[in-house]
mmCIF file of C-alpha atoms and ligand atoms in Angstrom:
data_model
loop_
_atom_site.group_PDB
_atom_site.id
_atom_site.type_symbol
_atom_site.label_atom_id
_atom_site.label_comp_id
_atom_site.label_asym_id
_atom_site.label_seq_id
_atom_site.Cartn_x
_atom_site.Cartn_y
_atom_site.Cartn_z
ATOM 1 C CA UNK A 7 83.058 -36.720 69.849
ATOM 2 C CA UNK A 8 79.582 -37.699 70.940
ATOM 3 C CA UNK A 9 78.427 -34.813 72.724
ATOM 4 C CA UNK A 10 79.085 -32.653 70.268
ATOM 5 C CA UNK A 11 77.456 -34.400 67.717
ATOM 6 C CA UNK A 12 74.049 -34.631 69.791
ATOM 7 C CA UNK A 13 74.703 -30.939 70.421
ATOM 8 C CA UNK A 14 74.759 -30.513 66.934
ATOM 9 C CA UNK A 15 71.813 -32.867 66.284
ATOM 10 C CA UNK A 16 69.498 -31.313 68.490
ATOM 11 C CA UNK A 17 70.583 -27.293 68.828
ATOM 12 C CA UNK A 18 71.860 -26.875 65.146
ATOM 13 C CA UNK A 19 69.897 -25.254 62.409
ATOM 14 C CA UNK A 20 70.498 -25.767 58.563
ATOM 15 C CA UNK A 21 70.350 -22.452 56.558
ATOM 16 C CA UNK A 22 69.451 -22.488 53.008
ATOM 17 C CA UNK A 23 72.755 -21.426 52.134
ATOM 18 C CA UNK A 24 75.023 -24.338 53.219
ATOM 19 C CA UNK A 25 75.865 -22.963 56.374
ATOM 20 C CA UNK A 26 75.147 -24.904 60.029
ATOM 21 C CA UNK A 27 73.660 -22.550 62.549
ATOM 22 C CA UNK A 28 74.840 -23.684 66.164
ATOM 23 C CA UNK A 29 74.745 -20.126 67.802
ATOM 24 C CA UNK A 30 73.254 -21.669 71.368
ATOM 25 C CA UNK A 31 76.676 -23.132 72.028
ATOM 26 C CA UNK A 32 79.411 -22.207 69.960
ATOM 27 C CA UNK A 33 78.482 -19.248 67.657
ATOM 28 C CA UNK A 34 76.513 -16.964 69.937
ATOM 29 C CA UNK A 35 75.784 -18.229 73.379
ATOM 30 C CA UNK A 36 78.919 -20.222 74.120
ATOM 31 C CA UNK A 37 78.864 -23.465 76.727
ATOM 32 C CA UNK A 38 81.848 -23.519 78.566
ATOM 33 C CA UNK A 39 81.765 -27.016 79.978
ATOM 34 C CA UNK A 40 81.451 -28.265 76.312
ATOM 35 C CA UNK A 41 84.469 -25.938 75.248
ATOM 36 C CA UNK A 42 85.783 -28.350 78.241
ATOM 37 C CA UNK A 43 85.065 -31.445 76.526
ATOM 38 C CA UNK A 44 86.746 -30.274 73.359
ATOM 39 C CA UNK A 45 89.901 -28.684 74.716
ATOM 40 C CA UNK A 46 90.672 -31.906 76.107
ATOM 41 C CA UNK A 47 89.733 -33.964 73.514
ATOM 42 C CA UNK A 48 92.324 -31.932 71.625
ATOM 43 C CA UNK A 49 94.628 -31.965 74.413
ATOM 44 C CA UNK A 50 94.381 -35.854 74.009
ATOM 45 C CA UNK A 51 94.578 -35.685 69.989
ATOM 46 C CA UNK A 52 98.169 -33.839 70.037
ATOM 47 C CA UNK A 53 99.256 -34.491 73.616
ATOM 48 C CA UNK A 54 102.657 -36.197 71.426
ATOM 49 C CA UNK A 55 103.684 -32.759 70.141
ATOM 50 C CA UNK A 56 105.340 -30.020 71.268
ATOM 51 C CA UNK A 57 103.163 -27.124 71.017
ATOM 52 C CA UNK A 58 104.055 -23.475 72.187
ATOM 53 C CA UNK A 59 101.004 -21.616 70.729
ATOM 54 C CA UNK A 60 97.455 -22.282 69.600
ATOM 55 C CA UNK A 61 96.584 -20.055 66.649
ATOM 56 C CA UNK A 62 92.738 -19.134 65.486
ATOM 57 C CA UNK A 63 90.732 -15.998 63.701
ATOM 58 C CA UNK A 64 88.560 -13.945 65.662
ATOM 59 C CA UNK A 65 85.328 -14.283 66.716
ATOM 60 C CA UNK A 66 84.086 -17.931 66.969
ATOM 61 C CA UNK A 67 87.513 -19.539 67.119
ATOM 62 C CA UNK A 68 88.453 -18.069 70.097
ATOM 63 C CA UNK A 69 86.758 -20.199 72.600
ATOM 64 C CA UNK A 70 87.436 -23.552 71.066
ATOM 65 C CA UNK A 71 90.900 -22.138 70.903
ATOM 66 C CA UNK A 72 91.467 -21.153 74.711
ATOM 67 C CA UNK A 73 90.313 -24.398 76.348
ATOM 68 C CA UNK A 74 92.718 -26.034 73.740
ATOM 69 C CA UNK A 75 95.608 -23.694 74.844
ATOM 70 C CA UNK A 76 94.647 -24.507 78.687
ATOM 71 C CA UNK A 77 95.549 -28.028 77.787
ATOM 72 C CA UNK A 78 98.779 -27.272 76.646
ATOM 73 C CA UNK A 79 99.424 -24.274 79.297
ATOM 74 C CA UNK A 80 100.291 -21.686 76.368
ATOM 75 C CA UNK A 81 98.828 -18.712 75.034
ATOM 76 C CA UNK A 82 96.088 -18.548 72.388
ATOM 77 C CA UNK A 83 97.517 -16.017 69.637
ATOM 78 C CA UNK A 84 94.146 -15.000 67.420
ATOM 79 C CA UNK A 85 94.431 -13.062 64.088
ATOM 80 C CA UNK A 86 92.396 -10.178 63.562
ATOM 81 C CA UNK A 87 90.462 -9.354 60.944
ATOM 82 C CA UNK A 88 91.306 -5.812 59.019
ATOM 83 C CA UNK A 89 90.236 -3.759 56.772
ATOM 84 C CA UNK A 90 92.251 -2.170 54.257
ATOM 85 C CA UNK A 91 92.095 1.372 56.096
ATOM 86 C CA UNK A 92 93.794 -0.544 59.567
ATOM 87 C CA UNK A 93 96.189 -2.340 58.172
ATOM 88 C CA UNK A 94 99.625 -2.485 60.480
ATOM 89 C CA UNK A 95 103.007 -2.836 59.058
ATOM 90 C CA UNK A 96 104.137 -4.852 62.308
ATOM 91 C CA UNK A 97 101.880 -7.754 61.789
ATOM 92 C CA UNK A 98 102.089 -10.642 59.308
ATOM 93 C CA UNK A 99 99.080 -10.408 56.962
ATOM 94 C CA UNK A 100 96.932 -13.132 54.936
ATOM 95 C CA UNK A 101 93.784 -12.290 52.546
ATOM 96 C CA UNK A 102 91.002 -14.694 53.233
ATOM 97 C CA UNK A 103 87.834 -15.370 51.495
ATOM 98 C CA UNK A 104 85.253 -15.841 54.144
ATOM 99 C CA UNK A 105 82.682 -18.673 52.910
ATOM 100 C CA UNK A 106 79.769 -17.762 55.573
ATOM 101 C CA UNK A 107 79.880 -13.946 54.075
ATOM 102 C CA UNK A 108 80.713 -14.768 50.945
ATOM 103 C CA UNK A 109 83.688 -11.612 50.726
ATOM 104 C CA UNK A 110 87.860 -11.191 51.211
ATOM 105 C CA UNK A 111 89.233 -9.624 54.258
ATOM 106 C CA UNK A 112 92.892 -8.812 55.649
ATOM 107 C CA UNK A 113 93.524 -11.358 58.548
ATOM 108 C CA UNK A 114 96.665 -10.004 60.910
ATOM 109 C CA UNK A 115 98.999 -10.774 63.634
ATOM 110 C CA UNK A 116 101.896 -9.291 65.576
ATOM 111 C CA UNK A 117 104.767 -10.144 64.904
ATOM 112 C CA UNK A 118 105.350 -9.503 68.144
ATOM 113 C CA UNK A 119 103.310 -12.799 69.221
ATOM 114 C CA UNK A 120 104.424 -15.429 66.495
ATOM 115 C CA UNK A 121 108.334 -16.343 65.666
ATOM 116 C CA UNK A 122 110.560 -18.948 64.254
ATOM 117 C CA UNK A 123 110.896 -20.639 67.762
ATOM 118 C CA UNK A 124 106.869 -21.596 67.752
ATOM 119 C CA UNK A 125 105.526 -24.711 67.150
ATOM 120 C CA UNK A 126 102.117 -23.617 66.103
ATOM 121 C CA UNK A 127 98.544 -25.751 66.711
ATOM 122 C CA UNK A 128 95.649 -23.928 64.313
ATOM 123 C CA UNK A 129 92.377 -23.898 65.874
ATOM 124 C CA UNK A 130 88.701 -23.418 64.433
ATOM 125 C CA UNK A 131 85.241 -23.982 64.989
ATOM 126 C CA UNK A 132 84.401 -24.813 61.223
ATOM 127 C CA UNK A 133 86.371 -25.682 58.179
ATOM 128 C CA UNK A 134 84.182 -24.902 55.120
ATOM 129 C CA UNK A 135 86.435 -24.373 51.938
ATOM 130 C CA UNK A 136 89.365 -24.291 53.650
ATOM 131 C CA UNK A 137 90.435 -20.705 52.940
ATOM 132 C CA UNK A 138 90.812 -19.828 56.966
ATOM 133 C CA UNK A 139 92.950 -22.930 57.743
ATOM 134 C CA UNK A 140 94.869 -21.773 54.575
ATOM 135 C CA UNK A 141 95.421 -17.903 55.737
ATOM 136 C CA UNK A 142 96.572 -19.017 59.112
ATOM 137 C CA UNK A 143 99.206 -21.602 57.939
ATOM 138 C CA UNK A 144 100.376 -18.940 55.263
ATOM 139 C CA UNK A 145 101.086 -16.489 58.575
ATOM 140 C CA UNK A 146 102.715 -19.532 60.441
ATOM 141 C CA UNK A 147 105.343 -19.835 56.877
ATOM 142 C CA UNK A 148 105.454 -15.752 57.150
ATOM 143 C CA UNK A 149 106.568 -16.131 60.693
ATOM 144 C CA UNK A 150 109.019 -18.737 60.206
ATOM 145 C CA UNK A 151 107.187 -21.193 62.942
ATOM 146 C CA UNK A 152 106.696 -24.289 62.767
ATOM 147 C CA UNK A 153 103.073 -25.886 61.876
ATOM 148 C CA UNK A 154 101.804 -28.810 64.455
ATOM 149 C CA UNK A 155 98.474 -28.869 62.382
ATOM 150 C CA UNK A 156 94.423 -27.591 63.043
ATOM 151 C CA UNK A 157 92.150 -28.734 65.047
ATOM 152 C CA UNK A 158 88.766 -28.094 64.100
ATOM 153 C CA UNK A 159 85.285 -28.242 66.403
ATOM 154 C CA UNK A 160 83.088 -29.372 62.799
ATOM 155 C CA UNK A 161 84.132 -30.320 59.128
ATOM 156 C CA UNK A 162 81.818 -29.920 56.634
ATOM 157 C CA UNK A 163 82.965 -33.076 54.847
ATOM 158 C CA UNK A 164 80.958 -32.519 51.778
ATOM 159 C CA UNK A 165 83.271 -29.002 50.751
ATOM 160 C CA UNK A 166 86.468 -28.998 49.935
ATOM 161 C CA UNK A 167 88.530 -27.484 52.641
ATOM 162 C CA UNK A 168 89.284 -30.932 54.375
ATOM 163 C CA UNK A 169 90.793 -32.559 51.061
ATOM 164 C CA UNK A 170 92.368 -29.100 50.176
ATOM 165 C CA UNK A 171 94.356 -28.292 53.282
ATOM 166 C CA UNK A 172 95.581 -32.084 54.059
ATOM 167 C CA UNK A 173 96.682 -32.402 50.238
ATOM 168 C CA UNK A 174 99.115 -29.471 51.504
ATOM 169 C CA UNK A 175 100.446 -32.318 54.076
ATOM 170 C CA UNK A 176 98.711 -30.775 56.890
ATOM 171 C CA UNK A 177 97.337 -32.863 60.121
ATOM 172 C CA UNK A 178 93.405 -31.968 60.326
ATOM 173 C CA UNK A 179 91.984 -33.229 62.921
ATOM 174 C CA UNK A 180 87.837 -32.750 63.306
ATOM 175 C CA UNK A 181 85.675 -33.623 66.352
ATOM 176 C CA UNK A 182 82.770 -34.041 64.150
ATOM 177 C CA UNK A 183 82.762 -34.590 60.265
ATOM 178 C CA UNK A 184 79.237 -33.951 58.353
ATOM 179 C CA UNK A 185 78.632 -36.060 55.419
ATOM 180 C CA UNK A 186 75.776 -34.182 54.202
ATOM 181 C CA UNK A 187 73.279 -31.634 55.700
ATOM 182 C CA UNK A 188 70.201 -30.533 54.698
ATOM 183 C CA UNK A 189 66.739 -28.450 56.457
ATOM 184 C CA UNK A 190 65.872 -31.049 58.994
ATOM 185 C CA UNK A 191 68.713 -33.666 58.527
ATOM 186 C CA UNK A 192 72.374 -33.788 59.326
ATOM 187 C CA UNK A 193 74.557 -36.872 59.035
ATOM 188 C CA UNK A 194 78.304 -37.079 60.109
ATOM 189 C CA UNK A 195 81.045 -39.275 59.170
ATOM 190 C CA UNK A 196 81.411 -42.157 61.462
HETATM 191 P P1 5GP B 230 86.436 -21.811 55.259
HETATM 192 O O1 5GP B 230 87.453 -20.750 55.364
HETATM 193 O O2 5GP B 230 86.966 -23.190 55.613
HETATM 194 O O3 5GP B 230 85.687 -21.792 53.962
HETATM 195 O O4 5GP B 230 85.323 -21.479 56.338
HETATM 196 C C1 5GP B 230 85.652 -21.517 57.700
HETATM 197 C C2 5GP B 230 85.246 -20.260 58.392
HETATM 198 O O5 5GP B 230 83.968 -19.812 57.959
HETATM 199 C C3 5GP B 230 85.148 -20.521 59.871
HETATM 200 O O6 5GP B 230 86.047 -19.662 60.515
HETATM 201 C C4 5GP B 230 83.725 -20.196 60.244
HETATM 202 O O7 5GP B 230 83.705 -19.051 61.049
HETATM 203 C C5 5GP B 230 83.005 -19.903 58.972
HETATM 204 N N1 5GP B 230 82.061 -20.975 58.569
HETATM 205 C C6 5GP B 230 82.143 -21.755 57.457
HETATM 206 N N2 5GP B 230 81.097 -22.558 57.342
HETATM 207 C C7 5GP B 230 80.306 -22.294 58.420
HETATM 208 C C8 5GP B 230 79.036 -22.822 58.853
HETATM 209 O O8 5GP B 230 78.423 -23.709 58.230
HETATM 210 N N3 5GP B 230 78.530 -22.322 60.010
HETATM 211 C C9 5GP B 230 79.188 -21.348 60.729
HETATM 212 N N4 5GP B 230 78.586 -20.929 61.849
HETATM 213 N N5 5GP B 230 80.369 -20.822 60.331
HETATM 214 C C10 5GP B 230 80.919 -21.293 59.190
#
């Protein structure tokens, strides 16, 4: 997706520790008529399957995540993240290790909001190492639903969580891919 890959080249930030800073549009300050562009570009990716919820992880998926629903005209379902003292016996519950803050946390959602009838699309704004994507799919088997497969705003090619979660057979598909990344330079797949 070409707009988001200028957006990238011109607003993102490399910091030292392997992590893409893009907080004026998607991390911070959020631009809705690019969340636009990407819900429909998503829309267009999966518009042959039958989806009846988009799933994400609060904070940063959530946008991405809505304008993707909109395309489908179903709800955006978005696990929380817990700590062990507000943990809730009436949602399904996955540990995650989050890559950007380098600890584990309880990721949770009702089972109120996610059954064996859904056909479920995962949504993110980064896939890193893959252990997100992987927490959310392990809810979706919890839940009995069905898994469509993740759409992700930017891949960091060059980490494992791309060849990790399709190796478990499921459909990733990322608007923009980076090859490699470094202070100053960024490079995407074609
Ligand atoms: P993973 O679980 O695939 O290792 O990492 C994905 C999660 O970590 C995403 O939900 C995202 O919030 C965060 N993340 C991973 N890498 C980056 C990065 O380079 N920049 C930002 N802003 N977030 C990242």
């Amino acid at each position: 997706m070409q707009s988001l890959k200028r957006r990238i080249l011109e607003e993102g930030r490399v910091a030292g520790d392997g992590i893409l800073k893009v907080d004026g549009f998607l991390n911070h300050r959020i631009d809705p008529v690019l969340m636009e562009e990407i819900g429909a570009e998503f829309g267009r990716r999966f518009a042959n399957e039958r989806i009846t919820v988009v799933l994400t992880v609060e904070t940063s998926g959530i946008a991405p995540a809505l304008f993707t629903a909109r395309q489908f005209r179903v709800p955006v379902v978005f696990a929380k993240k817990a700590g062990a003292r507000n943990l809730d016996d009436s949602c399904y519950q996955a540990s995650v290790h989050s890559f950007t803050r380098d600890k584990d946390y309880i990721i949770q959602v009702s089972r109120r909001y996610l059954g064996p009838d859904d056909q479920v699309l995962l949504l993110d704004d980064f896939l890193a190492n893959g252990q997100a994507l992987i927490g959310l799919s392990d809810i979706v088997t919890q839940s009995g639903a069905s898994l469509v497969g993740a759409g992700i705003v930017i891949e960091k090619g060059f980490q494992e969580g791309g060849r990790l979660v399709r190796n478990m057979g499921i459909r990733v598909e990322s608007l923009a891919v980076i090859r490699t990344m470094s202070k100053g330079q960024i490079e995407f797949d074609p």
